[in-house]
Coordinates of C-alpha atoms and ligand atoms in Angstrom, one line a residue:
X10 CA 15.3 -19.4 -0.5
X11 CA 12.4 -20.3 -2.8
X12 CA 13.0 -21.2 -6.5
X13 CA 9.5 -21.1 -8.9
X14 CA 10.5 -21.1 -12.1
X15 CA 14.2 -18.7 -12.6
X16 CA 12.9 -16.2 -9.7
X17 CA 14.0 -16.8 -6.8
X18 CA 12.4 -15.6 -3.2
X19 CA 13.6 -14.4 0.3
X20 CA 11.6 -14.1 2.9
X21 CA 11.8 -10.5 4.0
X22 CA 8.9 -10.3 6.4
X23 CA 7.2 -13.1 8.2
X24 CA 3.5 -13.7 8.2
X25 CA 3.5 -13.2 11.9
X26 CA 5.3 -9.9 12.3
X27 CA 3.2 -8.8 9.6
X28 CA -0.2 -9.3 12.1
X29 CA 1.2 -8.2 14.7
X30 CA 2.5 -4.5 13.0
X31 CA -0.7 -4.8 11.2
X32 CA -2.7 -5.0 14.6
X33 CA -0.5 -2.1 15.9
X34 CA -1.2 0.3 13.1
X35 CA -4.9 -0.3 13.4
X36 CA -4.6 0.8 17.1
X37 CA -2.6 3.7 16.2
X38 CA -5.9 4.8 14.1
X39 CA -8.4 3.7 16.6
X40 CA -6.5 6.2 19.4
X41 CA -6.2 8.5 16.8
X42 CA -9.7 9.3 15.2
X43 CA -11.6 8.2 18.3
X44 CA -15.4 8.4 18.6
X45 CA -15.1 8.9 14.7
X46 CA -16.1 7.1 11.5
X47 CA -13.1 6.7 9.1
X48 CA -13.2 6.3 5.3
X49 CA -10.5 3.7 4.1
X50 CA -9.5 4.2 0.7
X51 CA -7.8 0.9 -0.7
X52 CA -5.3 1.4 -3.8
X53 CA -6.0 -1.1 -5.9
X54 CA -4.5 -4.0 -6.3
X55 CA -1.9 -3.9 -4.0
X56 CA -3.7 -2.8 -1.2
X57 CA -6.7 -4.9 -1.3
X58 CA -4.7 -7.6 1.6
X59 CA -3.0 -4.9 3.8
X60 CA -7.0 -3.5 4.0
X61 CA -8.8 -6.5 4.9
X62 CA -6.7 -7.0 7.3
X63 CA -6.8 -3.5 8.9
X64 CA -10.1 -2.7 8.6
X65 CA -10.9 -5.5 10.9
X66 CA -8.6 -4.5 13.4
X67 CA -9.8 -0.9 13.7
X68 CA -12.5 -0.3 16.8
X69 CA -14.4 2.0 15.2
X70 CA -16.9 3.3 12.8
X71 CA -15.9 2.9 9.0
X72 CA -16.2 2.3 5.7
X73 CA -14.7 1.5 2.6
X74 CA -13.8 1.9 -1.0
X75 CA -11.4 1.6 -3.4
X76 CA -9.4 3.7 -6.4
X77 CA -7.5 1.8 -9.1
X78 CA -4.2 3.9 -10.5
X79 CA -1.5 2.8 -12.9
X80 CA 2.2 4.0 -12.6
X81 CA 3.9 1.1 -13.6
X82 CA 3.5 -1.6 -16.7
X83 CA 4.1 -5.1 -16.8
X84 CA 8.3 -4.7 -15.4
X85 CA 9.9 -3.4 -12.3
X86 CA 10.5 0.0 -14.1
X87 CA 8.2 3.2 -12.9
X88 CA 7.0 5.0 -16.0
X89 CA 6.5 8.1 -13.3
X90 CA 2.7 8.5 -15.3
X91 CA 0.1 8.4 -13.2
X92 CA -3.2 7.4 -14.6
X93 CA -6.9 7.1 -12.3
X94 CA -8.2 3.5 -13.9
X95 CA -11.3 3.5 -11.2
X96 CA -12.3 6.2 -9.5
X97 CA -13.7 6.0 -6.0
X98 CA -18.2 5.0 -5.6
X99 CA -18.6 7.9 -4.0
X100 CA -18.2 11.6 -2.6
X101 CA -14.9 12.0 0.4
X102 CA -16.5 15.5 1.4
X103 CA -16.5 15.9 5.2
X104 CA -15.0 12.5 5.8
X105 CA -12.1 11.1 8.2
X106 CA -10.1 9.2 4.7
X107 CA -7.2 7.2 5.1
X108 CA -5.5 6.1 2.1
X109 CA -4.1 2.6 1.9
X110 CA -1.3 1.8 0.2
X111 CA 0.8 -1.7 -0.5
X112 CA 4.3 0.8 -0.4
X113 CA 5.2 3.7 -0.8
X114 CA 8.7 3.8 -3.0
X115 CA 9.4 6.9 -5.3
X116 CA 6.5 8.7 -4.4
X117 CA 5.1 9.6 -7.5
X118 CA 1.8 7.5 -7.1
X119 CA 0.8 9.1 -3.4
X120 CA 1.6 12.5 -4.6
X121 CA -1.0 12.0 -7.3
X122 CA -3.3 10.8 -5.2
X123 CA -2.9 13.0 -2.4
X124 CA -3.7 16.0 -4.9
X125 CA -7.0 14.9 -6.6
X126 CA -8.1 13.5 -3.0
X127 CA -7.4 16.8 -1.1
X128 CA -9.4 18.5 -3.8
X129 CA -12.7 16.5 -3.2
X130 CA -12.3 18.3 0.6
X131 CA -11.8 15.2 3.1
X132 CA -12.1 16.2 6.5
X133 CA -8.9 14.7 7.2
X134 CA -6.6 12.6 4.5
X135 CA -4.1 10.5 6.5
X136 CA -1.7 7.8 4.5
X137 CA -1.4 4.5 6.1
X138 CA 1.2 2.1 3.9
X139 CA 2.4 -1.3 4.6
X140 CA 5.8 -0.9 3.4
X141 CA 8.1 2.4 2.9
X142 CA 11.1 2.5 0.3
X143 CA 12.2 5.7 1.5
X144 CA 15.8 5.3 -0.7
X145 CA 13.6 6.1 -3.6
X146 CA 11.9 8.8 -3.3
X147 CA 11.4 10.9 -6.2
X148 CA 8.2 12.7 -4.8
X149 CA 9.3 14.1 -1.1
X150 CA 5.7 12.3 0.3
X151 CA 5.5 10.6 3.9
X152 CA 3.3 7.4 5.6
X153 CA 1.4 8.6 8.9
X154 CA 1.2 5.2 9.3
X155 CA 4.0 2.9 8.3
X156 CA 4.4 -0.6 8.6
X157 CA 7.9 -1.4 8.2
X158 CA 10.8 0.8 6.4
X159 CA 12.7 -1.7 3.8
X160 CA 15.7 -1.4 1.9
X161 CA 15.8 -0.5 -2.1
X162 CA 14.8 -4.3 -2.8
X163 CA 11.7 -5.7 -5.1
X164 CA 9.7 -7.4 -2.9
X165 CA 6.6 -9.4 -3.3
X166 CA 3.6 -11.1 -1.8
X167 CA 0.8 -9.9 1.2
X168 CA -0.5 -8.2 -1.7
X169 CA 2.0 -7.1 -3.8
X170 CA 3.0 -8.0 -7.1
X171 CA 5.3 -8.8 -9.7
X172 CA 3.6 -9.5 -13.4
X173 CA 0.5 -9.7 -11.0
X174 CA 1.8 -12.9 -9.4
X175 CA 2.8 -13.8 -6.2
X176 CA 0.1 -11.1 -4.5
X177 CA -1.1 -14.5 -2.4
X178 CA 2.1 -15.1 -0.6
X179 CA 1.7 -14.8 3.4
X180 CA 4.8 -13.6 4.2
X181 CA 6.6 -10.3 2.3
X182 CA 9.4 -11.8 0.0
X183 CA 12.5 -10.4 -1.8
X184 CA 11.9 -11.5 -5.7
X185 CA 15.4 -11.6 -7.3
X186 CA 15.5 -12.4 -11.1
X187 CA 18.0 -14.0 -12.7
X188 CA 20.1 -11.4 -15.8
X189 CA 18.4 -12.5 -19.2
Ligands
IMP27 P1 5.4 4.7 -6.4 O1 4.5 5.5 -7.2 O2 6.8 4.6 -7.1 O3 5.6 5.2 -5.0 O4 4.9 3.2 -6.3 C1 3.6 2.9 -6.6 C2 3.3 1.4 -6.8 O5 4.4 0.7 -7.4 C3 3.1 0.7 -5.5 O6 1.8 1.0 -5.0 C4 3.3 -0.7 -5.9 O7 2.1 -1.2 -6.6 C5 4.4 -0.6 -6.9 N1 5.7 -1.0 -6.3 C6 6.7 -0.2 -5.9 N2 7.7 -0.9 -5.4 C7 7.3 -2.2 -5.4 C8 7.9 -3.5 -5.0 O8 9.0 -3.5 -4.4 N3 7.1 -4.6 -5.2 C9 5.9 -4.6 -5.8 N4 5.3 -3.4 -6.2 C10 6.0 -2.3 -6.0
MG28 MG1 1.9 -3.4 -8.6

């Protein structure tokens, strides 16, 4: 247990097992889409780690972009609005596009994006997440590509925030905060 500042931190998921599911997922894609080009589209911020990482891990052709949504403010609370703050560079017609998100917890934020994507016609739209909250679903939305399944915890680092701190942490942490 970590203590910075009155928030205290559990390591949920270890830097290692994180590469290695990491690794696994990008082979999953490779077998899946091979002798293709696939589009990864990161959700900002969150996403920006878990994509670095699995774009390089993926034997094929690709490229990427990014799309920058708010569902949340500054707190732990979901406002359920979903709101397109950067839209993607360019055009998804015709392409292989897998979304990439950090997690995937009540659903609201994928079934948004999984609407205004399937609209621009992607040839295929796949959903690769990190992490999966499944307990909190609000929005009945699945991963074809899951990481790891967690329990109804806040959990930060690899990307993921809280306040927009502790994205840089290697390993996945539990953030607990002490009652005001
Ligand atoms: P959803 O729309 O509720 O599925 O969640 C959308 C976004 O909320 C995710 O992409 C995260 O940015 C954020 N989020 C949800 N759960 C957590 C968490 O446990 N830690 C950090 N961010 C989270
Ligand atoms: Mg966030």
């Amino acid at each position: 247990m970590t203590e910075l500042g009155r928030e205290k931190l559990k390591v949920l998921i270890r830097r290692a097992a994180i590469q290695k599911r990491v690794r696994e997922v990008a082979h999953q894609i490779t077998k899946d889409f091979k002798g293709q080009r696939v589009h990864l589209v990161g959700v900002l911020k969150g996403a920006c780690i878990f994509l670095s990482d699995l774009v390089r891990e993926i034997s094929l052709e690709t490229s990427i972009d990014f799309i920058a949504v708010s569902s949340y403010g500054k707190d732990k609370q979901t406002s359920g609005q979903v709101r397109v703050l950067k839209d993607l560079d360019s055009s998804i017609e015709g392409l292989n596009v897998i979304l990439v998100e950090d997690i995937l917890d009540t659903g609201l934020t994928l079934n948004y994006l999984l609407r205004i994507l399937q609209q621009r016609k992607p040839s295929a739209l796949r959903v690769a997440a990190l992490l999966d909250k499944p307990s909190r679903r609000i929005k009945e939305v699945k991963g074809d590509y899951v990481g790891f399944t967690i329990p109804n915890e806040f959990v930060v680092g690899y990307g993921l925030d809280y306040s927009e701190r502790y994205r840089n942490l290697k390993d996945v942490c539990i953030i607990s905060l002490p009652p005001d």
